[in-house]
């Protein structure tokens, strides 16, 4: 009996250790008590402000959180880049607006982050792609097939997944579906669900309009990846702009002026050593936006709140000094986004920490 008790205790300790070990956690600022993906942030309390000094100072004294609009909510599902990270999945943003759920980019692990928001992949039937780099698209097959083939009481997709994206999107979608032919041919779908997609290859301009929601695509400058788009979502006198991947872009500035929330990408490379001289590193910096350049963009567009996503950092987040460097050019409100950080957009913007 005693032996059994000791054995059970050891098992229990081992299990606790295993769970703790699974919560990931490397060099990023995620609390081990609250591992990403295990908590429904919708249950989280109202806005909490950033806690570290740099970010806290960036929030200033203004109350930007008192009034909000639950009918226009943006959640950063993935704030990372191609770099592998358990804390920052690659790019994806959920915009819930006017009763719709619109997904912008579908990077690594998007379905897992949707699930953490209590949204099944089958509840998504509208996907807007900024460009066809894999860190923005590699979650597509999971979204498409899991949304139709894995029974989910929250909802499976009964209509084709509608995809908007630049030239080349049709080939990407069709070829992805073709690559799963062996699976799709035999897989049992949930009754009434469908593993199909329709594609709208877009040009600059209004690409979607329904239920008072307007989505405008605009061209950005992402080097040889051309065309690449950013999106502006307008609803009820408010707006959110998603930069997509871009270096400093005058066209983005034109379309982002006066927006409530500007979600912008950022890059920081190491500026010393042999690596910095390499063509590859120079290109990474040339095709993305440095914090100083982003500060200039924010200065010219004057968003109510600027939020960083797509942190392409080749230095530690601490050494990147994102807010400090941005503030050289912009003295407004900036927040460094995190996976599952959400924003409610109304007369005020409420930030919901993950
Ligand atoms: Zn890209
Ligand atoms: Zn990217």
mmCIF file of C-alpha atoms and ligand atoms in Angstrom:
data_model
loop_
_atom_site.group_PDB
_atom_site.id
_atom_site.type_symbol
_atom_site.label_atom_id
_atom_site.label_comp_id
_atom_site.label_asym_id
_atom_site.label_seq_id
_atom_site.Cartn_x
_atom_site.Cartn_y
_atom_site.Cartn_z
ATOM 1 C CA UNK A 1 0.000 0.000 0.000
ATOM 2 C CA UNK A 2 2.794 2.336 1.061
ATOM 3 C CA UNK A 3 4.764 1.402 -2.057
ATOM 4 C CA UNK A 4 1.707 2.159 -4.201
ATOM 5 C CA UNK A 5 1.341 5.564 -2.578
ATOM 6 C CA UNK A 6 5.010 6.413 -3.235
ATOM 7 C CA UNK A 7 4.644 5.273 -6.835
ATOM 8 C CA UNK A 8 1.500 7.374 -7.286
ATOM 9 C CA UNK A 9 3.239 10.419 -5.795
ATOM 10 C CA UNK A 10 6.195 9.991 -8.163
ATOM 11 C CA UNK A 11 3.806 9.690 -11.120
ATOM 12 C CA UNK A 12 2.006 12.836 -10.049
ATOM 13 C CA UNK A 13 5.237 14.815 -9.693
ATOM 14 C CA UNK A 14 6.414 13.548 -13.079
ATOM 15 C CA UNK A 15 3.107 14.629 -14.649
ATOM 16 C CA UNK A 16 3.327 18.113 -13.099
ATOM 17 C CA UNK A 17 6.905 18.409 -14.382
ATOM 18 C CA UNK A 18 5.821 17.350 -17.836
ATOM 19 C CA UNK A 19 3.019 19.928 -17.970
ATOM 20 C CA UNK A 20 5.342 22.674 -16.743
ATOM 21 C CA UNK A 21 7.912 21.652 -19.356
ATOM 22 C CA UNK A 22 5.322 21.918 -22.130
ATOM 23 C CA UNK A 23 4.529 25.508 -21.384
ATOM 24 C CA UNK A 24 7.548 26.477 -23.491
ATOM 25 C CA UNK A 25 9.151 29.730 -22.535
ATOM 26 C CA UNK A 26 12.561 30.762 -23.756
ATOM 27 C CA UNK A 27 13.726 34.312 -23.900
ATOM 28 C CA UNK A 28 10.387 36.034 -24.384
ATOM 29 C CA UNK A 29 8.134 37.750 -21.952
ATOM 30 C CA UNK A 30 5.479 35.140 -21.391
ATOM 31 C CA UNK A 31 4.631 34.301 -17.826
ATOM 32 C CA UNK A 32 4.942 30.625 -16.984
ATOM 33 C CA UNK A 33 1.729 30.845 -14.953
ATOM 34 C CA UNK A 34 -0.150 31.776 -18.058
ATOM 35 C CA UNK A 35 1.195 29.776 -20.970
ATOM 36 C CA UNK A 36 -0.123 30.918 -24.290
ATOM 37 C CA UNK A 37 -2.939 28.952 -25.696
ATOM 38 C CA UNK A 38 -4.192 27.450 -22.461
ATOM 39 C CA UNK A 39 -6.390 30.297 -21.408
ATOM 40 C CA UNK A 40 -9.292 31.875 -23.139
ATOM 41 C CA UNK A 41 -8.381 35.553 -23.256
ATOM 42 C CA UNK A 42 -12.050 36.398 -23.666
ATOM 43 C CA UNK A 43 -12.357 35.463 -20.029
ATOM 44 C CA UNK A 44 -9.474 37.740 -19.150
ATOM 45 C CA UNK A 45 -10.323 40.871 -17.302
ATOM 46 C CA UNK A 46 -10.437 44.294 -18.829
ATOM 47 C CA UNK A 47 -7.422 46.035 -20.231
ATOM 48 C CA UNK A 48 -4.178 45.790 -18.402
ATOM 49 C CA UNK A 49 -1.443 48.111 -19.454
ATOM 50 C CA UNK A 50 2.044 47.003 -20.411
ATOM 51 C CA UNK A 51 4.119 46.271 -17.395
ATOM 52 C CA UNK A 52 7.695 46.837 -18.381
ATOM 53 C CA UNK A 53 9.034 50.329 -17.994
ATOM 54 C CA UNK A 54 9.731 51.028 -21.618
ATOM 55 C CA UNK A 55 6.299 49.973 -22.770
ATOM 56 C CA UNK A 56 4.514 51.487 -19.791
ATOM 57 C CA UNK A 57 6.024 54.847 -20.598
ATOM 58 C CA UNK A 58 4.924 54.420 -24.188
ATOM 59 C CA UNK A 59 1.311 54.283 -23.116
ATOM 60 C CA UNK A 60 1.467 57.778 -21.739
ATOM 61 C CA UNK A 61 -1.163 59.199 -19.427
ATOM 62 C CA UNK A 62 -4.089 59.132 -21.785
ATOM 63 C CA UNK A 63 -6.921 56.788 -21.019
ATOM 64 C CA UNK A 64 -7.364 55.063 -24.290
ATOM 65 C CA UNK A 65 -9.334 52.243 -22.812
ATOM 66 C CA UNK A 66 -12.479 53.492 -21.179
ATOM 67 C CA UNK A 67 -15.021 53.305 -23.948
ATOM 68 C CA UNK A 68 -14.893 50.445 -26.364
ATOM 69 C CA UNK A 69 -16.798 48.774 -29.120
ATOM 70 C CA UNK A 70 -17.139 45.034 -28.795
ATOM 71 C CA UNK A 71 -18.492 44.967 -32.328
ATOM 72 C CA UNK A 72 -15.017 45.754 -33.707
ATOM 73 C CA UNK A 73 -12.317 43.633 -32.206
ATOM 74 C CA UNK A 74 -8.869 42.746 -33.486
ATOM 75 C CA UNK A 75 -6.759 39.885 -32.139
ATOM 76 C CA UNK A 76 -3.115 39.332 -33.001
ATOM 77 C CA UNK A 77 -2.975 35.565 -33.489
ATOM 78 C CA UNK A 78 0.632 35.450 -34.638
ATOM 79 C CA UNK A 79 3.094 38.298 -34.130
ATOM 80 C CA UNK A 80 6.232 36.505 -35.256
ATOM 81 C CA UNK A 81 8.113 35.975 -38.479
ATOM 82 C CA UNK A 82 9.558 32.868 -40.153
ATOM 83 C CA UNK A 83 11.806 32.517 -37.056
ATOM 84 C CA UNK A 84 10.702 29.542 -34.976
ATOM 85 C CA UNK A 85 9.181 30.596 -31.684
ATOM 86 C CA UNK A 86 6.677 29.126 -29.251
ATOM 87 C CA UNK A 87 5.677 32.613 -28.097
ATOM 88 C CA UNK A 88 5.380 34.312 -31.462
ATOM 89 C CA UNK A 89 3.700 32.231 -34.121
ATOM 90 C CA UNK A 90 4.023 33.549 -37.660
ATOM 91 C CA UNK A 91 1.709 36.175 -39.034
ATOM 92 C CA UNK A 92 -2.062 36.086 -38.635
ATOM 93 C CA UNK A 93 -4.660 38.577 -37.390
ATOM 94 C CA UNK A 94 -8.332 38.003 -36.609
ATOM 95 C CA UNK A 95 -10.728 40.911 -37.147
ATOM 96 C CA UNK A 96 -14.199 40.432 -35.678
ATOM 97 C CA UNK A 97 -16.382 43.187 -37.009
ATOM 98 C CA UNK A 98 -20.075 43.722 -37.752
ATOM 99 C CA UNK A 99 -20.810 40.122 -36.799
ATOM 100 C CA UNK A 100 -18.164 38.786 -39.199
ATOM 101 C CA UNK A 101 -14.901 36.982 -38.538
ATOM 102 C CA UNK A 102 -12.270 38.021 -41.070
ATOM 103 C CA UNK A 103 -8.849 36.408 -41.006
ATOM 104 C CA UNK A 104 -5.847 38.334 -42.331
ATOM 105 C CA UNK A 105 -2.987 35.979 -43.214
ATOM 106 C CA UNK A 106 -2.811 32.443 -41.991
ATOM 107 C CA UNK A 107 0.673 31.813 -40.644
ATOM 108 C CA UNK A 108 2.118 29.055 -38.521
ATOM 109 C CA UNK A 109 -0.272 27.768 -35.873
ATOM 110 C CA UNK A 110 -3.175 30.101 -36.738
ATOM 111 C CA UNK A 111 -5.751 27.389 -36.002
ATOM 112 C CA UNK A 112 -4.249 26.830 -32.553
ATOM 113 C CA UNK A 113 -4.448 30.534 -31.772
ATOM 114 C CA UNK A 114 -8.030 30.686 -33.120
ATOM 115 C CA UNK A 115 -8.866 27.775 -30.863
ATOM 116 C CA UNK A 116 -7.421 29.660 -27.899
ATOM 117 C CA UNK A 117 -9.861 32.463 -28.786
ATOM 118 C CA UNK A 118 -12.656 29.878 -28.755
ATOM 119 C CA UNK A 119 -13.027 30.158 -32.529
ATOM 120 C CA UNK A 120 -13.064 26.895 -34.480
ATOM 121 C CA UNK A 121 -11.292 26.864 -37.862
ATOM 122 C CA UNK A 122 -14.656 26.021 -39.409
ATOM 123 C CA UNK A 123 -16.038 29.362 -38.182
ATOM 124 C CA UNK A 124 -13.673 31.152 -40.571
ATOM 125 C CA UNK A 125 -14.857 31.421 -44.163
ATOM 126 C CA UNK A 126 -13.157 34.667 -45.231
ATOM 127 C CA UNK A 127 -9.382 34.877 -45.531
ATOM 128 C CA UNK A 128 -7.436 37.915 -46.773
ATOM 129 C CA UNK A 129 -3.797 37.283 -47.667
ATOM 130 C CA UNK A 130 -1.292 40.149 -47.775
ATOM 131 C CA UNK A 131 1.308 38.303 -49.863
ATOM 132 C CA UNK A 132 2.456 34.790 -50.547
ATOM 133 C CA UNK A 133 5.496 34.406 -48.279
ATOM 134 C CA UNK A 134 5.128 31.155 -46.365
ATOM 135 C CA UNK A 135 5.165 32.757 -42.909
ATOM 136 C CA UNK A 136 1.794 34.292 -43.893
ATOM 137 C CA UNK A 137 0.279 31.240 -45.553
ATOM 138 C CA UNK A 138 1.561 28.014 -44.013
ATOM 139 C CA UNK A 139 -1.516 27.523 -41.813
ATOM 140 C CA UNK A 140 -3.863 27.428 -44.802
ATOM 141 C CA UNK A 141 -4.200 23.654 -45.202
ATOM 142 C CA UNK A 142 -4.897 23.264 -41.489
ATOM 143 C CA UNK A 143 -7.577 25.978 -41.601
ATOM 144 C CA UNK A 144 -9.167 24.528 -44.738
ATOM 145 C CA UNK A 145 -9.185 20.835 -43.897
ATOM 146 C CA UNK A 146 -9.553 20.876 -40.111
ATOM 147 C CA UNK A 147 -12.434 23.347 -40.499
ATOM 148 C CA UNK A 148 -14.376 20.765 -42.496
ATOM 149 C CA UNK A 149 -13.062 17.376 -41.419
ATOM 150 C CA UNK A 150 -12.729 17.564 -37.652
ATOM 151 C CA UNK A 151 -16.117 17.657 -35.926
ATOM 152 C CA UNK A 152 -16.377 20.789 -33.832
ATOM 153 C CA UNK A 153 -19.503 21.725 -31.879
ATOM 154 C CA UNK A 154 -18.606 25.400 -32.348
ATOM 155 C CA UNK A 155 -18.990 25.059 -36.095
ATOM 156 C CA UNK A 156 -17.644 23.450 -39.249
ATOM 157 C CA UNK A 157 -17.404 25.233 -42.590
ATOM 158 C CA UNK A 158 -20.430 24.547 -44.773
ATOM 159 C CA UNK A 159 -19.514 26.913 -47.604
ATOM 160 C CA UNK A 160 -16.304 27.244 -49.556
ATOM 161 C CA UNK A 161 -13.538 29.173 -47.819
ATOM 162 C CA UNK A 162 -13.309 32.517 -49.645
ATOM 163 C CA UNK A 163 -9.752 33.708 -50.158
ATOM 164 C CA UNK A 164 -8.662 37.185 -51.259
ATOM 165 C CA UNK A 165 -5.028 37.711 -52.175
ATOM 166 C CA UNK A 166 -2.540 39.003 -54.742
ATOM 167 C CA UNK A 167 -1.846 37.551 -58.148
ATOM 168 C CA UNK A 168 -0.613 33.999 -57.618
ATOM 169 C CA UNK A 169 -3.164 33.238 -54.891
ATOM 170 C CA UNK A 170 -5.219 31.023 -57.195
ATOM 171 C CA UNK A 171 -2.204 28.831 -58.028
ATOM 172 C CA UNK A 172 -1.207 28.633 -54.379
ATOM 173 C CA UNK A 173 -4.724 27.630 -53.223
ATOM 174 C CA UNK A 174 -5.354 25.160 -56.063
ATOM 175 C CA UNK A 175 -1.929 23.557 -55.782
ATOM 176 C CA UNK A 176 -2.258 23.219 -52.019
ATOM 177 C CA UNK A 177 -5.613 21.504 -52.403
ATOM 178 C CA UNK A 178 -4.153 19.275 -55.140
ATOM 179 C CA UNK A 179 -1.272 18.293 -52.887
ATOM 180 C CA UNK A 180 -3.808 16.889 -50.405
ATOM 181 C CA UNK A 181 -5.737 14.953 -53.070
ATOM 182 C CA UNK A 182 -4.951 11.554 -51.550
ATOM 183 C CA UNK A 183 -6.349 12.731 -48.231
ATOM 184 C CA UNK A 184 -9.299 14.783 -49.464
ATOM 185 C CA UNK A 185 -10.489 11.956 -51.765
ATOM 186 C CA UNK A 186 -10.993 9.575 -48.884
ATOM 187 C CA UNK A 187 -11.449 11.745 -45.833
ATOM 188 C CA UNK A 188 -14.826 11.739 -44.156
ATOM 189 C CA UNK A 189 -16.069 15.267 -43.862
ATOM 190 C CA UNK A 190 -18.433 16.417 -41.180
ATOM 191 C CA UNK A 191 -21.963 16.162 -42.557
ATOM 192 C CA UNK A 192 -22.715 19.267 -44.607
ATOM 193 C CA UNK A 193 -19.128 20.550 -44.443
ATOM 194 C CA UNK A 194 -16.943 21.177 -47.454
ATOM 195 C CA UNK A 195 -13.197 21.243 -48.184
ATOM 196 C CA UNK A 196 -13.382 23.828 -50.943
ATOM 197 C CA UNK A 197 -12.044 27.303 -51.529
ATOM 198 C CA UNK A 198 -12.838 30.131 -53.915
ATOM 199 C CA UNK A 199 -10.243 32.736 -54.821
ATOM 200 C CA UNK A 200 -10.470 36.441 -55.589
ATOM 201 C CA UNK A 201 -7.167 37.768 -56.911
ATOM 202 C CA UNK A 202 -7.194 41.422 -55.944
ATOM 203 C CA UNK A 203 -6.042 44.778 -57.203
ATOM 204 C CA UNK A 204 -5.779 47.910 -55.108
ATOM 205 C CA UNK A 205 -9.162 49.235 -53.943
ATOM 206 C CA UNK A 206 -12.277 48.021 -52.115
ATOM 207 C CA UNK A 207 -12.121 44.222 -52.148
ATOM 208 C CA UNK A 208 -14.972 43.418 -49.746
ATOM 209 C CA UNK A 209 -18.107 45.237 -48.643
ATOM 210 C CA UNK A 210 -20.919 43.777 -46.538
ATOM 211 C CA UNK A 211 -22.748 44.351 -43.244
ATOM 212 C CA UNK A 212 -21.285 47.857 -43.020
ATOM 213 C CA UNK A 213 -17.746 46.446 -43.242
ATOM 214 C CA UNK A 214 -15.419 47.694 -45.958
ATOM 215 C CA UNK A 215 -12.038 46.124 -46.669
ATOM 216 C CA UNK A 216 -9.643 48.135 -48.817
ATOM 217 C CA UNK A 217 -6.436 46.630 -50.206
ATOM 218 C CA UNK A 218 -3.479 48.888 -50.933
ATOM 219 C CA UNK A 219 -0.069 48.120 -52.369
ATOM 220 C CA UNK A 220 2.988 48.143 -50.144
ATOM 221 C CA UNK A 221 6.685 47.744 -50.939
ATOM 222 C CA UNK A 222 8.081 44.327 -50.014
ATOM 223 C CA UNK A 223 11.012 44.201 -52.446
ATOM 224 C CA UNK A 224 10.849 41.375 -54.976
ATOM 225 C CA UNK A 225 7.640 39.947 -53.456
ATOM 226 C CA UNK A 226 5.312 41.824 -55.722
ATOM 227 C CA UNK A 227 2.521 42.605 -55.427
ATOM 228 C CA UNK A 228 2.208 42.722 -51.665
ATOM 229 C CA UNK A 229 -0.769 44.368 -49.996
ATOM 230 C CA UNK A 230 -1.784 45.983 -46.755
ATOM 231 C CA UNK A 231 -5.449 46.217 -45.741
ATOM 232 C CA UNK A 232 -7.655 48.881 -44.216
ATOM 233 C CA UNK A 233 -10.860 47.740 -42.535
ATOM 234 C CA UNK A 234 -13.509 50.449 -42.124
ATOM 235 C CA UNK A 235 -16.575 50.033 -39.931
ATOM 236 C CA UNK A 236 -18.969 52.422 -38.267
ATOM 237 C CA UNK A 237 -16.687 55.453 -38.481
ATOM 238 C CA UNK A 238 -13.677 53.521 -37.189
ATOM 239 C CA UNK A 239 -10.814 51.743 -38.896
ATOM 240 C CA UNK A 240 -7.902 49.390 -38.505
ATOM 241 C CA UNK A 241 -4.939 49.173 -40.866
ATOM 242 C CA UNK A 242 -2.732 46.097 -41.275
ATOM 243 C CA UNK A 243 0.585 46.886 -42.948
ATOM 244 C CA UNK A 244 1.433 43.431 -44.242
ATOM 245 C CA UNK A 245 5.146 43.066 -44.954
ATOM 246 C CA UNK A 246 6.672 46.264 -46.256
ATOM 247 C CA UNK A 247 9.528 48.639 -46.023
ATOM 248 C CA UNK A 248 8.727 52.345 -45.536
ATOM 249 C CA UNK A 249 5.778 52.888 -47.863
ATOM 250 C CA UNK A 250 4.286 56.220 -48.965
ATOM 251 C CA UNK A 251 1.254 54.346 -50.251
ATOM 252 C CA UNK A 252 0.687 52.825 -46.826
ATOM 253 C CA UNK A 253 0.877 56.295 -45.295
ATOM 254 C CA UNK A 254 -1.729 57.516 -47.774
ATOM 255 C CA UNK A 255 -4.150 54.731 -46.800
ATOM 256 C CA UNK A 256 -3.457 54.662 -43.071
ATOM 257 C CA UNK A 257 -3.925 58.372 -42.260
ATOM 258 C CA UNK A 258 -6.079 58.975 -39.208
ATOM 259 C CA UNK A 259 -6.771 55.308 -38.540
ATOM 260 C CA UNK A 260 -7.697 54.172 -35.035
ATOM 261 C CA UNK A 261 -5.261 51.257 -34.913
ATOM 262 C CA UNK A 262 -2.233 50.792 -37.158
ATOM 263 C CA UNK A 263 -0.805 47.288 -36.918
ATOM 264 C CA UNK A 264 2.658 47.480 -38.402
ATOM 265 C CA UNK A 265 5.507 45.074 -39.048
ATOM 266 C CA UNK A 266 9.043 45.748 -37.829
ATOM 267 C CA UNK A 267 12.569 44.469 -38.392
ATOM 268 C CA UNK A 268 15.756 44.756 -36.359
ATOM 269 C CA UNK A 269 19.004 43.175 -37.530
ATOM 270 C CA UNK A 270 22.356 43.136 -35.811
ATOM 271 C CA UNK A 271 24.330 46.088 -37.152
ATOM 272 C CA UNK A 272 27.761 44.681 -36.569
ATOM 273 C CA UNK A 273 29.950 41.719 -37.488
ATOM 274 C CA UNK A 274 30.282 39.687 -40.650
ATOM 275 C CA UNK A 275 26.582 38.801 -40.761
ATOM 276 C CA UNK A 276 25.528 42.401 -41.277
ATOM 277 C CA UNK A 277 27.624 42.612 -44.419
ATOM 278 C CA UNK A 278 25.882 39.645 -46.007
ATOM 279 C CA UNK A 279 23.483 40.259 -48.862
ATOM 280 C CA UNK A 280 20.779 38.186 -47.128
ATOM 281 C CA UNK A 281 20.786 40.309 -43.969
ATOM 282 C CA UNK A 282 20.890 43.558 -45.933
ATOM 283 C CA UNK A 283 17.859 42.369 -47.894
ATOM 284 C CA UNK A 284 15.936 41.440 -44.753
ATOM 285 C CA UNK A 285 16.366 45.014 -43.557
ATOM 286 C CA UNK A 286 15.676 46.516 -46.988
ATOM 287 C CA UNK A 287 12.343 44.716 -47.459
ATOM 288 C CA UNK A 288 11.003 45.429 -43.974
ATOM 289 C CA UNK A 289 10.586 48.475 -41.716
ATOM 290 C CA UNK A 290 13.023 49.560 -39.011
ATOM 291 C CA UNK A 291 11.599 51.078 -35.796
ATOM 292 C CA UNK A 292 12.827 54.544 -36.871
ATOM 293 C CA UNK A 293 11.082 54.190 -40.245
ATOM 294 C CA UNK A 294 7.925 52.948 -38.519
ATOM 295 C CA UNK A 295 8.107 55.990 -36.222
ATOM 296 C CA UNK A 296 8.104 58.196 -39.311
ATOM 297 C CA UNK A 297 5.103 56.292 -40.689
ATOM 298 C CA UNK A 298 3.250 56.763 -37.389
ATOM 299 C CA UNK A 299 4.170 60.449 -37.302
ATOM 300 C CA UNK A 300 2.688 60.983 -40.724
ATOM 301 C CA UNK A 301 -0.424 58.838 -40.196
ATOM 302 C CA UNK A 302 -1.179 59.712 -36.537
ATOM 303 C CA UNK A 303 -2.986 56.534 -35.495
ATOM 304 C CA UNK A 304 -4.782 56.590 -32.163
ATOM 305 C CA UNK A 305 -2.667 53.527 -31.338
ATOM 306 C CA UNK A 306 0.235 51.892 -33.162
ATOM 307 C CA UNK A 307 0.888 48.207 -32.514
ATOM 308 C CA UNK A 308 3.833 46.161 -33.670
ATOM 309 C CA UNK A 309 3.368 42.728 -35.157
ATOM 310 C CA UNK A 310 5.601 40.514 -37.321
ATOM 311 C CA UNK A 311 8.615 41.091 -35.081
ATOM 312 C CA UNK A 312 11.458 40.044 -37.386
ATOM 313 C CA UNK A 313 14.198 40.445 -34.825
ATOM 314 C CA UNK A 314 17.707 39.125 -35.318
ATOM 315 C CA UNK A 315 18.629 40.449 -31.884
ATOM 316 C CA UNK A 316 16.884 39.859 -28.550
ATOM 317 C CA UNK A 317 13.642 41.740 -27.996
ATOM 318 C CA UNK A 318 15.326 43.679 -25.211
ATOM 319 C CA UNK A 319 18.232 44.736 -27.439
ATOM 320 C CA UNK A 320 15.857 45.671 -30.244
ATOM 321 C CA UNK A 321 14.572 48.598 -28.100
ATOM 322 C CA UNK A 322 11.542 48.880 -30.345
ATOM 323 C CA UNK A 323 9.640 51.562 -28.469
ATOM 324 C CA UNK A 324 12.705 53.668 -27.691
ATOM 325 C CA UNK A 325 13.818 53.687 -31.329
ATOM 326 C CA UNK A 326 10.298 54.373 -32.624
ATOM 327 C CA UNK A 327 9.928 57.306 -30.249
ATOM 328 C CA UNK A 328 12.796 59.105 -31.962
ATOM 329 C CA UNK A 329 10.203 59.981 -34.610
ATOM 330 C CA UNK A 330 6.800 59.491 -32.972
ATOM 331 C CA UNK A 331 5.516 60.576 -29.589
ATOM 332 C CA UNK A 332 2.102 58.892 -29.689
ATOM 333 C CA UNK A 333 0.883 55.608 -28.253
ATOM 334 C CA UNK A 334 2.781 52.447 -29.215
ATOM 335 C CA UNK A 335 2.390 48.909 -28.015
ATOM 336 C CA UNK A 336 4.551 45.915 -28.874
ATOM 337 C CA UNK A 337 2.029 43.248 -29.817
ATOM 338 C CA UNK A 338 1.987 39.748 -28.392
ATOM 339 C CA UNK A 339 0.222 36.641 -29.622
ATOM 340 C CA UNK A 340 -3.417 36.773 -28.467
ATOM 341 C CA UNK A 341 -3.277 40.446 -27.514
ATOM 342 C CA UNK A 342 -6.605 41.954 -28.555
ATOM 343 C CA UNK A 343 -7.956 45.436 -29.211
ATOM 344 C CA UNK A 344 -11.543 46.637 -29.014
ATOM 345 C CA UNK A 345 -12.016 49.569 -31.331
ATOM 346 C CA UNK A 346 -14.477 52.293 -30.470
ATOM 347 C CA UNK A 347 -14.253 55.935 -29.487
ATOM 348 C CA UNK A 348 -11.496 54.611 -27.267
ATOM 349 C CA UNK A 349 -9.280 51.599 -27.864
ATOM 350 C CA UNK A 350 -9.263 48.911 -25.237
ATOM 351 C CA UNK A 351 -6.181 46.706 -25.127
ATOM 352 C CA UNK A 352 -6.799 43.189 -23.833
ATOM 353 C CA UNK A 353 -3.626 41.471 -22.670
ATOM 354 C CA UNK A 354 -3.297 37.777 -23.503
HETATM 355 ZN ZN1 LIG B 1 7.053 38.710 -46.515
HETATM 356 ZN ZN1 LIG B 2 6.521 37.921 -43.283
#
